[in-house]
Amino acid sequence: MSFIRKIKRGEKIYYAEVENRWINGKCVQKHIRSLGTDPDRPTNLPIEPVHFSYLAVRLMQGDLTPNEVFDMLEGMGHPVTRDSLERIGINYDFGKKTFYIYLFYQKNSKKSATDAPSVKKDSTSKKQTKE
């Protein structure tokens, strides 16, 4: 049975789906997949070859929409958050012969454009002196 493990790396916290098994009298943990920094919004999802071909054709036609990607992933049983999707990446692992889709969401800016310091104010407030 798999579960989600919290992994601390420096100041960031990452989540991964792992599974424990007993091998030769010892508990061995097997890494199944990475969930990124938010387990509710996984960014790395395995897909089937049939779905890969569908995505590739739709990408080449230029008709792929984020809603189609979300519908396909939910139909495969992967719960995803319907948020503003910026781009996707499709990868093939030659060793495992598996396909993965990576979801890249738009990042929320903590500062708005009105809170940003003005360039003119900063450049005129500091005077350069020659020595």
PDB file of C-alpha atoms in Angstrom:
ATOM      1  CA  MET A   1       0.000   0.000   0.000  1.00  0.00           C
ATOM      2  CA  SER A   2       1.408   3.387  -0.965  1.00  0.00           C
ATOM      3  CA  PHE A   3       1.361   6.599   1.031  1.00  0.00           C
ATOM      4  CA  ILE A   4       2.610  10.179   0.722  1.00  0.00           C
ATOM      5  CA  ARG A   5       5.885  11.064   2.428  1.00  0.00           C
ATOM      6  CA  LYS A   6       7.039  14.595   3.286  1.00  0.00           C
ATOM      7  CA  ILE A   7      10.695  15.239   2.381  1.00  0.00           C
ATOM      8  CA  LYS A   8      12.518  18.348   3.641  1.00  0.00           C
ATOM      9  CA  ARG A   9      15.288  19.727   1.405  1.00  0.00           C
ATOM     10  CA  GLY A  10      16.726  22.916   2.847  1.00  0.00           C
ATOM     11  CA  GLU A  11      13.838  25.306   3.421  1.00  0.00           C
ATOM     12  CA  LYS A  12      11.490  23.628   0.918  1.00  0.00           C
ATOM     13  CA  ILE A  13       9.194  20.683   1.533  1.00  0.00           C
ATOM     14  CA  TYR A  14       8.601  18.145  -1.231  1.00  0.00           C
ATOM     15  CA  TYR A  15       6.107  15.282  -1.323  1.00  0.00           C
ATOM     16  CA  ALA A  16       6.506  11.838  -2.858  1.00  0.00           C
ATOM     17  CA  GLU A  17       4.337   8.760  -3.175  1.00  0.00           C
ATOM     18  CA  VAL A  18       6.223   5.821  -1.652  1.00  0.00           C
ATOM     19  CA  GLU A  19       5.576   2.198  -0.770  1.00  0.00           C
ATOM     20  CA  ASN A  20       7.084   0.031   1.992  1.00  0.00           C
ATOM     21  CA  ARG A  21       7.919  -3.659   1.492  1.00  0.00           C
ATOM     22  CA  TRP A  22       9.638  -6.267   3.608  1.00  0.00           C
ATOM     23  CA  ILE A  23      12.669  -7.749   1.828  1.00  0.00           C
ATOM     24  CA  ASN A  24      15.012 -10.171   3.651  1.00  0.00           C
ATOM     25  CA  GLY A  25      13.620  -9.166   7.043  1.00  0.00           C
ATOM     26  CA  LYS A  26      14.106  -5.421   6.436  1.00  0.00           C
ATOM     27  CA  CYS A  27      11.636  -2.731   5.524  1.00  0.00           C
ATOM     28  CA  VAL A  28      12.614  -1.196   2.164  1.00  0.00           C
ATOM     29  CA  GLN A  29      10.948   1.950   0.872  1.00  0.00           C
ATOM     30  CA  LYS A  30      10.272   2.187  -2.870  1.00  0.00           C
ATOM     31  CA  HIS A  31       9.825   5.596  -4.510  1.00  0.00           C
ATOM     32  CA  ILE A  32       6.808   5.516  -6.833  1.00  0.00           C
ATOM     33  CA  ARG A  33       6.541   9.126  -8.042  1.00  0.00           C
ATOM     34  CA  SER A  34       7.282  12.683  -7.052  1.00  0.00           C
ATOM     35  CA  LEU A  35       4.352  14.980  -6.238  1.00  0.00           C
ATOM     36  CA  GLY A  36       6.296  18.254  -6.103  1.00  0.00           C
ATOM     37  CA  THR A  37       5.745  20.867  -3.424  1.00  0.00           C
ATOM     38  CA  ASP A  38       1.962  20.426  -3.173  1.00  0.00           C
ATOM     39  CA  PRO A  39       0.455  16.925  -2.857  1.00  0.00           C
ATOM     40  CA  ASP A  40      -2.994  18.202  -3.849  1.00  0.00           C
ATOM     41  CA  ARG A  41      -1.617  19.527  -7.140  1.00  0.00           C
ATOM     42  CA  PRO A  42       0.803  16.906  -8.483  1.00  0.00           C
ATOM     43  CA  THR A  43       2.861  18.114 -11.414  1.00  0.00           C
ATOM     44  CA  ASN A  44       4.346  14.804 -12.605  1.00  0.00           C
ATOM     45  CA  LEU A  45       1.781  12.225 -13.717  1.00  0.00           C
ATOM     46  CA  PRO A  46       2.241   8.943 -15.594  1.00  0.00           C
ATOM     47  CA  ILE A  47       0.131   8.586 -18.744  1.00  0.00           C
ATOM     48  CA  GLU A  48      -0.685   5.681 -21.021  1.00  0.00           C
ATOM     49  CA  PRO A  49       0.649   5.441 -24.606  1.00  0.00           C
ATOM     50  CA  VAL A  50      -2.869   5.959 -25.997  1.00  0.00           C
ATOM     51  CA  HIS A  51      -3.191   9.279 -24.162  1.00  0.00           C
ATOM     52  CA  PHE A  52       0.322  10.251 -25.233  1.00  0.00           C
ATOM     53  CA  SER A  53      -0.581   9.842 -28.905  1.00  0.00           C
ATOM     54  CA  TYR A  54      -3.774  11.871 -28.384  1.00  0.00           C
ATOM     55  CA  LEU A  55      -1.806  14.692 -26.725  1.00  0.00           C
ATOM     56  CA  ALA A  56       0.876  14.635 -29.422  1.00  0.00           C
ATOM     57  CA  VAL A  57      -1.667  14.878 -32.252  1.00  0.00           C
ATOM     58  CA  ARG A  58      -3.599  17.686 -30.551  1.00  0.00           C
ATOM     59  CA  LEU A  59      -0.361  19.574 -29.859  1.00  0.00           C
ATOM     60  CA  MET A  60       0.737  19.291 -33.489  1.00  0.00           C
ATOM     61  CA  GLN A  61      -2.666  20.569 -34.636  1.00  0.00           C
ATOM     62  CA  GLY A  62      -2.468  23.461 -32.168  1.00  0.00           C
ATOM     63  CA  ASP A  63      -5.928  22.677 -30.769  1.00  0.00           C
ATOM     64  CA  LEU A  64      -5.060  21.429 -27.273  1.00  0.00           C
ATOM     65  CA  THR A  65      -6.707  23.352 -24.426  1.00  0.00           C
ATOM     66  CA  PRO A  66      -6.032  23.125 -20.676  1.00  0.00           C
ATOM     67  CA  ASN A  67      -9.575  21.809 -20.103  1.00  0.00           C
ATOM     68  CA  GLU A  68      -8.880  18.854 -22.421  1.00  0.00           C
ATOM     69  CA  VAL A  69      -5.737  18.030 -20.434  1.00  0.00           C
ATOM     70  CA  PHE A  70      -7.629  18.245 -17.126  1.00  0.00           C
ATOM     71  CA  ASP A  71     -10.509  16.088 -18.448  1.00  0.00           C
ATOM     72  CA  MET A  72      -8.090  13.438 -19.731  1.00  0.00           C
ATOM     73  CA  LEU A  73      -6.178  13.269 -16.429  1.00  0.00           C
ATOM     74  CA  GLU A  74      -9.370  13.097 -14.354  1.00  0.00           C
ATOM     75  CA  GLY A  75     -10.649  10.327 -16.642  1.00  0.00           C
ATOM     76  CA  MET A  76      -7.446   8.390 -15.919  1.00  0.00           C
ATOM     77  CA  GLY A  77      -8.080   8.728 -12.174  1.00  0.00           C
ATOM     78  CA  HIS A  78      -5.526  11.471 -11.417  1.00  0.00           C
ATOM     79  CA  PRO A  79      -7.115  14.265  -9.364  1.00  0.00           C
ATOM     80  CA  VAL A  80      -5.795  17.638 -10.502  1.00  0.00           C
ATOM     81  CA  THR A  81      -6.663  21.192  -9.552  1.00  0.00           C
ATOM     82  CA  ARG A  82      -8.247  23.120 -12.384  1.00  0.00           C
ATOM     83  CA  ASP A  83      -6.019  26.142 -12.110  1.00  0.00           C
ATOM     84  CA  SER A  84      -4.409  28.407 -14.692  1.00  0.00           C
ATOM     85  CA  LEU A  85      -2.190  26.000 -16.621  1.00  0.00           C
ATOM     86  CA  GLU A  86       0.721  27.753 -18.308  1.00  0.00           C
ATOM     87  CA  ARG A  87       2.343  24.852 -20.213  1.00  0.00           C
ATOM     88  CA  ILE A  88       2.795  21.079 -20.248  1.00  0.00           C
ATOM     89  CA  GLY A  89       5.735  18.801 -20.881  1.00  0.00           C
ATOM     90  CA  ILE A  90       5.625  15.222 -22.136  1.00  0.00           C
ATOM     91  CA  ASN A  91       8.551  12.914 -21.338  1.00  0.00           C
ATOM     92  CA  TYR A  92       9.435   9.349 -22.267  1.00  0.00           C
ATOM     93  CA  ASP A  93      11.713   7.266 -20.037  1.00  0.00           C
ATOM     94  CA  PHE A  94      13.690   4.845 -22.232  1.00  0.00           C
ATOM     95  CA  GLY A  95      14.740   2.632 -19.319  1.00  0.00           C
ATOM     96  CA  LYS A  96      11.252   2.134 -17.892  1.00  0.00           C
ATOM     97  CA  LYS A  97       9.425   2.636 -21.233  1.00  0.00           C
ATOM     98  CA  THR A  98       6.862   4.922 -19.621  1.00  0.00           C
ATOM     99  CA  PHE A  99       5.342   8.289 -20.521  1.00  0.00           C
ATOM    100  CA  TYR A 100       4.939  11.198 -18.090  1.00  0.00           C
ATOM    101  CA  ILE A 101       3.169  14.512 -18.354  1.00  0.00           C
ATOM    102  CA  TYR A 102       4.453  17.528 -16.423  1.00  0.00           C
ATOM    103  CA  LEU A 103       2.059  20.336 -15.562  1.00  0.00           C
ATOM    104  CA  PHE A 104       3.399  23.861 -15.149  1.00  0.00           C
ATOM    105  CA  TYR A 105       0.992  26.238 -13.433  1.00  0.00           C
ATOM    106  CA  GLN A 106       1.262  30.027 -13.453  1.00  0.00           C
ATOM    107  CA  LYS A 107       2.996  31.312 -10.356  1.00  0.00           C
ATOM    108  CA  ASN A 108       1.161  33.810  -8.198  1.00  0.00           C
ATOM    109  CA  SER A 109       3.196  36.944  -7.727  1.00  0.00           C
ATOM    110  CA  LYS A 110       3.489  38.150  -4.127  1.00  0.00           C
ATOM    111  CA  LYS A 111       4.108  41.729  -5.248  1.00  0.00           C
ATOM    112  CA  SER A 112       1.744  43.543  -7.532  1.00  0.00           C
ATOM    113  CA  ALA A 113       2.976  46.011 -10.125  1.00  0.00           C
ATOM    114  CA  THR A 114       1.873  48.950  -7.964  1.00  0.00           C
ATOM    115  CA  ASP A 115       3.940  47.727  -5.000  1.00  0.00           C
ATOM    116  CA  ALA A 116       7.139  47.495  -7.018  1.00  0.00           C
ATOM    117  CA  PRO A 117       9.603  50.315  -6.394  1.00  0.00           C
ATOM    118  CA  SER A 118       9.916  52.843  -9.164  1.00  0.00           C
ATOM    119  CA  VAL A 119      13.119  52.745 -11.146  1.00  0.00           C
ATOM    120  CA  LYS A 120      13.251  56.540 -11.415  1.00  0.00           C
ATOM    121  CA  LYS A 121      12.857  57.013  -7.672  1.00  0.00           C
ATOM    122  CA  ASP A 122      15.686  54.585  -6.892  1.00  0.00           C
ATOM    123  CA  SER A 123      18.079  55.926  -9.512  1.00  0.00           C
ATOM    124  CA  THR A 124      17.688  59.602  -8.535  1.00  0.00           C
ATOM    125  CA  SER A 125      17.785  59.069  -4.792  1.00  0.00           C
ATOM    126  CA  LYS A 126      21.330  57.699  -4.830  1.00  0.00           C
ATOM    127  CA  LYS A 127      23.979  60.124  -6.007  1.00  0.00           C
ATOM    128  CA  GLN A 128      27.268  58.816  -7.244  1.00  0.00           C
ATOM    129  CA  THR A 129      30.379  60.471  -5.937  1.00  0.00           C
ATOM    130  CA  LYS A 130      33.798  60.330  -7.538  1.00  0.00           C
ATOM    131  CA  GLU A 131      36.754  59.878  -5.273  1.00  0.00           C
TER     132      GLU A 131
END
